[in-house]
Amino acid sequence: MRVDFDEAIKFIYAHDNYHILTHQSPDGDTLGSAFSLCAVLRKLGKKANVLCSDEFPHRYDNMYEGYQPMKFMPEAIVAVDVADSKLLGRSLAHYSEYVNLCIDHHISNTEYAERTLLNANASAACEVMFELYEKMGVELDTYIASCLYTGIATDTGCFKYENTTPRCHQIAAELMSRYNVPYAIINRKMFDVKSKDRMRIEQYVMSNMEFYFDDRCSMITITEELTKDFGIELAEFEGLASLTIQLENVEIGVTIKQKSNNIFKISMRSATTADVSAICRKLGGGGHVKAAGAQLTGTPEEVKRRILTVVGEALGYDLWLV
């Protein structure tokens, strides 16, 4: 059921031992939400741990550096920035029916949790978290504020995506002015600095990108074999989806990433008016109008054909004309 801030706060204060769940292939928003909540709960004298099916990517180590898991039996399960229990991933799948509270900003949220605190107008889940802490009367510190800033900055593409709002600018300004967030360092690390391995991947991706529907759709595919050939950590392959819409005339960008033999993670981006959330819903996924995803099962050829069918339909094409 949907709850408001007062009901969510009442729930939070009523429990002491928390497991905080993030989505698989974690990004800055889910991690910023989770680690800020973990710090707030511990500040309140409660016990809390952050859980993820995948390893925390190195680029976000400013949020988990020094983090130490605590030993306890959880009595409350909170998911942050997780629109669907399927996004918890294999290692956290057993929690899917036991989430007590979900805090999110995705309009596609399936309301799988007992309680859902949702603001679909928020630019990021971290924006919802900021409002929550404000209403709780919790005094933030530079670390918590930096987690929140990272989540908002990354989910808005450093404040350039269409989900950027006046309110998220106001929150970012407050985090910078009141809590001395090192925004320049965070933004450089999130958006400018790349490892040599990342540069190699991007060069490969750009030279092997496929185009469909009169170049209005671009597609990149990352296979298990490719990741093994590169011999680098999987986190270096995250965030490639934005490359698909950097080329002129491209309206929809598709990234296909093989997670196992016949399971593929799909990420879609829209550069114009195309609603990729609606497209991904047809594939069993969802997300935002401009950024969405899904998970498909099948052979690489079957998966690609399913994607091109719905993308072509959205662009007004017949797949057979590809």
Short mmCIF file of C-alpha atoms in Angstrom, two decimals:
data_model
loop_
_atom_site.label_atom_id
_atom_site.label_comp_id
_atom_site.label_asym_id
_atom_site.label_seq_id
_atom_site.Cartn_x
_atom_site.Cartn_y
_atom_site.Cartn_z
CA MET A 1 0.00 0.00 0.00
CA ARG A 2 1.06 3.60 -0.54
CA VAL A 3 2.17 5.49 2.55
CA ASP A 4 3.08 9.12 3.18
CA PHE A 5 6.16 10.45 4.94
CA ASP A 6 4.50 10.40 8.38
CA GLU A 7 3.58 6.74 8.05
CA ALA A 8 7.05 5.84 6.76
CA ILE A 9 8.68 7.70 9.65
CA LYS A 10 6.44 5.97 12.16
CA PHE A 11 7.51 2.61 10.73
CA ILE A 12 11.20 3.54 10.81
CA TYR A 13 11.14 4.61 14.45
CA ALA A 14 9.21 1.47 15.44
CA HIS A 15 12.05 -0.91 14.52
CA ASP A 16 15.73 -1.26 15.39
CA ASN A 17 17.43 -3.81 13.10
CA TYR A 18 17.42 -3.10 9.36
CA HIS A 19 18.50 -4.75 6.17
CA ILE A 20 18.58 -2.15 3.37
CA LEU A 21 18.26 -3.61 -0.12
CA THR A 22 19.62 -2.09 -3.33
CA HIS A 23 18.99 -3.18 -6.91
CA GLN A 24 21.36 -5.36 -8.90
CA SER A 25 23.99 -3.61 -11.00
CA PRO A 26 23.92 -0.81 -8.42
CA ASP A 27 24.14 2.83 -9.47
CA GLY A 28 24.77 6.04 -7.57
CA ASP A 29 21.12 6.56 -6.66
CA THR A 30 20.41 3.18 -5.09
CA LEU A 31 23.76 3.23 -3.26
CA GLY A 32 23.42 6.86 -2.19
CA SER A 33 19.96 6.13 -0.83
CA ALA A 34 21.07 2.96 0.93
CA PHE A 35 24.27 4.19 2.54
CA SER A 36 22.71 7.48 3.61
CA LEU A 37 19.83 5.58 5.23
CA CYS A 38 22.26 3.17 6.87
CA ALA A 39 24.19 6.11 8.35
CA VAL A 40 20.99 7.83 9.52
CA LEU A 41 19.70 4.68 11.20
CA ARG A 42 23.01 4.07 12.93
CA LYS A 43 23.06 7.72 14.00
CA LEU A 44 19.70 7.04 15.65
CA GLY A 45 21.18 4.13 17.58
CA LYS A 46 19.73 1.43 15.34
CA LYS A 47 21.51 -1.40 13.53
CA ALA A 48 21.59 -1.43 9.75
CA ASN A 49 23.38 -3.10 6.85
CA VAL A 50 23.36 -2.45 3.10
CA LEU A 51 22.85 -5.49 0.88
CA CYS A 52 23.29 -5.95 -2.88
CA SER A 53 23.32 -8.97 -5.19
CA ASP A 54 26.38 -7.55 -6.94
CA GLU A 55 29.60 -6.07 -5.64
CA PHE A 56 29.68 -2.36 -4.91
CA PRO A 57 31.39 -0.71 -7.91
CA HIS A 58 34.78 0.87 -7.22
CA ARG A 59 33.67 4.27 -8.56
CA TYR A 60 31.30 4.64 -5.59
CA ASP A 61 33.85 3.74 -2.93
CA ASN A 62 33.51 7.17 -1.32
CA MET A 63 30.15 5.93 -0.02
CA TYR A 64 31.18 2.53 1.30
CA GLU A 65 34.82 3.14 2.28
CA GLY A 66 35.01 2.39 5.98
CA TYR A 67 31.60 0.72 6.00
CA GLN A 68 31.51 -2.30 8.31
CA PRO A 69 28.55 -4.74 8.31
CA MET A 70 26.98 -5.37 11.69
CA LYS A 71 25.85 -8.75 13.06
CA PHE A 72 22.18 -8.95 13.96
CA MET A 73 18.88 -10.58 13.03
CA PRO A 74 16.88 -8.17 10.86
CA GLU A 75 13.39 -7.22 11.93
CA ALA A 76 12.69 -4.76 9.12
CA ILE A 77 13.52 -4.87 5.40
CA VAL A 78 13.72 -1.64 3.40
CA ALA A 79 14.33 -1.44 -0.36
CA VAL A 80 15.55 1.83 -1.90
CA ASP A 81 15.33 2.82 -5.57
CA VAL A 82 14.01 -0.67 -6.41
CA ALA A 83 10.91 -0.42 -8.60
CA ASP A 84 10.32 -4.16 -8.92
CA SER A 85 11.36 -7.06 -6.68
CA LYS A 86 12.84 -8.74 -9.78
CA LEU A 87 15.51 -6.03 -9.75
CA LEU A 88 16.88 -7.26 -6.42
CA GLY A 89 18.87 -9.91 -8.24
CA ARG A 90 19.50 -13.54 -7.53
CA SER A 91 21.29 -13.16 -4.18
CA LEU A 92 18.49 -11.06 -2.67
CA ALA A 93 15.55 -12.77 -4.39
CA HIS A 94 14.52 -14.46 -1.13
CA TYR A 95 13.63 -11.03 0.26
CA SER A 96 11.15 -10.26 -2.53
CA GLU A 97 8.04 -11.17 -0.53
CA TYR A 98 9.27 -9.71 2.74
CA VAL A 99 10.04 -6.07 1.97
CA ASN A 100 8.35 -3.96 4.64
CA LEU A 101 9.05 -0.56 3.12
CA CYS A 102 10.10 0.57 -0.34
CA ILE A 103 11.29 4.14 -0.91
CA ASP A 104 11.35 5.00 -4.59
CA HIS A 105 10.78 7.53 -7.38
CA HIS A 106 9.94 5.26 -10.33
CA ILE A 107 6.44 5.67 -11.76
CA SER A 108 6.69 2.00 -12.80
CA ASN A 109 6.99 0.80 -9.18
CA THR A 110 4.99 -2.44 -8.86
CA GLU A 111 4.20 -1.82 -5.16
CA TYR A 112 5.55 -5.22 -4.18
CA ALA A 113 6.39 -4.00 -0.67
CA GLU A 114 4.01 -3.87 2.28
CA ARG A 115 4.45 -0.11 2.29
CA THR A 116 5.58 2.10 -0.59
CA LEU A 117 6.77 5.67 -0.16
CA LEU A 118 6.77 6.93 -3.73
CA ASN A 119 7.34 10.32 -5.31
CA ALA A 120 7.29 9.82 -9.07
CA ASN A 121 8.04 13.51 -9.58
CA ALA A 122 11.36 13.28 -7.78
CA SER A 123 14.50 13.32 -9.92
CA ALA A 124 16.08 10.55 -7.86
CA ALA A 125 15.37 8.31 -4.91
CA CYS A 126 17.97 10.34 -3.03
CA GLU A 127 15.68 13.35 -3.38
CA VAL A 128 12.95 11.37 -1.58
CA MET A 129 15.49 10.34 1.05
CA PHE A 130 16.43 13.99 1.64
CA GLU A 131 12.78 14.92 2.19
CA LEU A 132 12.42 11.96 4.55
CA TYR A 133 15.40 12.98 6.68
CA GLU A 134 14.19 16.56 6.78
CA LYS A 135 10.78 15.46 8.07
CA MET A 136 12.47 13.13 10.57
CA GLY A 137 14.42 16.08 11.93
CA VAL A 138 17.72 14.24 11.49
CA GLU A 139 20.82 16.44 11.34
CA LEU A 140 22.84 15.38 8.32
CA ASP A 141 26.62 15.43 8.06
CA THR A 142 28.99 15.78 5.13
CA TYR A 143 29.09 12.02 4.51
CA ILE A 144 25.30 11.59 4.37
CA ALA A 145 24.91 14.73 2.29
CA SER A 146 27.58 13.50 -0.14
CA CYS A 147 25.73 10.20 -0.58
CA LEU A 148 22.55 12.10 -1.41
CA TYR A 149 24.31 14.50 -3.77
CA THR A 150 25.95 11.58 -5.61
CA GLY A 151 22.58 9.90 -6.12
CA ILE A 152 20.91 13.05 -7.43
CA ALA A 153 23.83 14.03 -9.65
CA THR A 154 24.20 10.59 -11.24
CA ASP A 155 20.47 10.04 -11.84
CA THR A 156 20.16 13.44 -13.54
CA GLY A 157 23.35 13.05 -15.58
CA CYS A 158 24.98 15.91 -13.70
CA PHE A 159 21.72 17.88 -13.92
CA LYS A 160 21.34 17.69 -17.70
CA TYR A 161 18.65 14.98 -18.14
CA GLU A 162 14.98 15.89 -18.50
CA ASN A 163 14.19 14.53 -15.04
CA THR A 164 16.16 17.47 -13.59
CA THR A 165 13.79 19.76 -11.69
CA PRO A 166 14.03 23.07 -9.86
CA ARG A 167 13.52 21.14 -6.63
CA CYS A 168 16.53 18.87 -7.17
CA HIS A 169 18.66 21.96 -7.87
CA GLN A 170 17.42 23.43 -4.58
CA ILE A 171 18.29 20.26 -2.69
CA ALA A 172 21.73 20.06 -4.31
CA ALA A 173 22.38 23.69 -3.39
CA GLU A 174 21.38 23.01 0.20
CA LEU A 175 23.61 19.96 0.40
CA MET A 176 26.50 22.04 -0.94
CA SER A 177 25.94 25.09 1.25
CA ARG A 178 24.90 23.53 4.55
CA TYR A 179 27.02 20.39 4.59
CA ASN A 180 30.11 21.29 2.58
CA VAL A 181 29.64 18.51 0.02
CA PRO A 182 32.78 18.20 -2.16
CA TYR A 183 30.68 18.45 -5.33
CA ALA A 184 33.59 19.17 -7.69
CA ILE A 185 35.42 16.03 -6.58
CA ILE A 186 32.25 13.93 -6.80
CA ASN A 187 31.30 15.22 -10.26
CA ARG A 188 34.80 14.73 -11.64
CA LYS A 189 34.89 11.15 -10.34
CA MET A 190 31.37 10.35 -11.57
CA PHE A 191 31.48 12.02 -14.99
CA ASP A 192 35.01 12.87 -16.13
CA VAL A 193 37.53 10.34 -14.86
CA LYS A 194 37.87 7.07 -16.79
CA SER A 195 40.25 4.19 -16.34
CA LYS A 196 42.33 2.84 -19.22
CA ASP A 197 40.12 -0.25 -19.18
CA ARG A 198 37.02 1.89 -19.51
CA MET A 199 38.52 3.74 -22.46
CA ARG A 200 39.23 0.39 -24.15
CA ILE A 201 35.64 -0.70 -23.63
CA GLU A 202 34.20 2.53 -25.00
CA GLN A 203 36.42 2.35 -28.06
CA TYR A 204 35.22 -1.20 -28.71
CA VAL A 205 31.58 -0.31 -28.15
CA MET A 206 31.65 2.72 -30.45
CA SER A 207 33.34 0.80 -33.26
CA ASN A 208 30.92 -2.15 -32.99
CA MET A 209 27.66 -0.27 -32.48
CA GLU A 210 24.75 -1.44 -34.65
CA PHE A 211 22.12 0.84 -36.19
CA TYR A 212 18.53 0.17 -37.18
CA PHE A 213 15.48 1.99 -38.52
CA ASP A 214 17.34 4.58 -40.60
CA ASP A 215 19.87 5.09 -37.79
CA ARG A 216 17.13 6.14 -35.35
CA CYS A 217 17.99 3.20 -33.07
CA SER A 218 21.50 2.27 -31.95
CA MET A 219 22.42 -0.94 -30.17
CA ILE A 220 25.45 -2.26 -28.33
CA THR A 221 25.88 -5.82 -27.06
CA ILE A 222 28.15 -6.91 -24.22
CA THR A 223 28.53 -10.69 -24.11
CA GLU A 224 30.02 -12.89 -21.41
CA GLU A 225 32.78 -13.80 -23.83
CA LEU A 226 33.59 -10.14 -24.34
CA THR A 227 33.82 -9.42 -20.61
CA LYS A 228 36.15 -12.41 -20.20
CA ASP A 229 38.29 -11.28 -23.13
CA PHE A 230 38.72 -7.84 -21.60
CA GLY A 231 39.61 -9.46 -18.26
CA ILE A 232 38.47 -6.50 -16.17
CA GLU A 233 35.93 -6.00 -13.40
CA LEU A 234 32.28 -5.90 -14.45
CA ALA A 235 31.79 -2.46 -12.90
CA GLU A 236 33.81 -0.99 -15.79
CA PHE A 237 30.98 -2.01 -18.11
CA GLU A 238 28.35 -0.01 -16.21
CA GLY A 239 26.99 3.24 -17.58
CA LEU A 240 27.60 2.39 -21.24
CA ALA A 241 23.94 3.03 -22.07
CA SER A 242 24.49 6.78 -22.31
CA LEU A 243 26.89 6.25 -25.24
CA THR A 244 24.07 4.94 -27.40
CA ILE A 245 22.32 8.30 -27.68
CA GLN A 246 25.38 10.50 -28.17
CA LEU A 247 25.23 10.17 -31.94
CA GLU A 248 23.08 12.56 -33.96
CA ASN A 249 19.77 11.23 -35.34
CA VAL A 250 19.61 8.42 -32.77
CA GLU A 251 16.32 8.51 -30.88
CA ILE A 252 16.47 5.25 -28.94
CA GLY A 253 19.63 3.62 -27.62
CA VAL A 254 19.70 -0.02 -26.54
CA THR A 255 22.34 -1.78 -24.48
CA ILE A 256 22.23 -5.57 -24.18
CA LYS A 257 24.38 -7.08 -21.46
CA GLN A 258 24.64 -10.84 -21.05
CA LYS A 259 24.47 -11.84 -17.38
CA SER A 260 24.54 -15.62 -17.88
CA ASN A 261 24.12 -18.13 -20.69
CA ASN A 262 20.58 -17.11 -21.64
CA ILE A 263 19.80 -14.11 -19.40
CA PHE A 264 20.27 -10.58 -20.70
CA LYS A 265 19.94 -7.21 -18.97
CA ILE A 266 18.48 -4.56 -21.26
CA SER A 267 19.02 -0.82 -20.79
CA MET A 268 17.23 1.73 -22.98
CA ARG A 269 17.70 5.47 -23.35
CA SER A 270 15.60 8.02 -25.19
CA ALA A 271 17.16 11.06 -26.83
CA THR A 272 13.91 12.65 -28.01
CA THR A 273 10.21 12.06 -27.27
CA ALA A 274 10.24 8.26 -27.28
CA ASP A 275 8.93 6.72 -24.04
CA VAL A 276 11.35 3.87 -23.33
CA SER A 277 9.51 3.06 -20.10
CA ALA A 278 6.47 2.08 -22.17
CA ILE A 279 8.69 0.09 -24.54
CA CYS A 280 10.38 -1.77 -21.69
CA ARG A 281 7.03 -2.56 -20.06
CA LYS A 282 6.23 -4.60 -23.16
CA LEU A 283 9.38 -6.56 -22.39
CA GLY A 284 8.44 -7.10 -18.75
CA GLY A 285 10.47 -4.21 -17.38
CA GLY A 286 9.97 -0.49 -16.82
CA GLY A 287 11.61 2.65 -15.54
CA HIS A 288 11.54 6.30 -16.57
CA VAL A 289 10.37 7.89 -19.82
CA LYS A 290 13.96 8.62 -20.80
CA ALA A 291 15.75 5.71 -19.12
CA ALA A 292 14.36 2.24 -18.56
CA GLY A 293 15.30 -1.41 -18.60
CA ALA A 294 14.23 -5.03 -18.59
CA GLN A 295 15.61 -8.54 -18.28
CA LEU A 296 15.07 -11.05 -21.07
CA THR A 297 15.71 -14.77 -21.44
CA GLY A 298 16.60 -16.51 -24.68
CA THR A 299 19.33 -16.79 -27.27
CA PRO A 300 21.11 -13.59 -28.32
CA GLU A 301 19.22 -13.65 -31.63
CA GLU A 302 15.83 -14.11 -29.92
CA VAL A 303 16.50 -11.33 -27.44
CA LYS A 304 17.62 -8.90 -30.14
CA ARG A 305 14.59 -9.69 -32.27
CA ARG A 306 12.17 -9.11 -29.37
CA ILE A 307 13.79 -5.76 -28.65
CA LEU A 308 13.79 -4.62 -32.27
CA THR A 309 10.13 -5.63 -32.62
CA VAL A 310 8.95 -3.29 -29.85
CA VAL A 311 11.42 -0.52 -30.68
CA GLY A 312 10.46 -0.62 -34.34
CA GLU A 313 6.79 -0.48 -33.39
CA ALA A 314 7.45 2.60 -31.26
CA LEU A 315 9.28 4.28 -34.13
CA GLY A 316 6.62 3.34 -36.68
CA TYR A 317 8.59 0.68 -38.54
CA ASP A 318 7.93 -2.90 -39.58
CA LEU A 319 10.68 -5.15 -38.26
CA TRP A 320 10.89 -6.93 -41.59
CA LEU A 321 12.08 -3.70 -43.15
CA VAL A 322 15.17 -3.54 -40.91
#
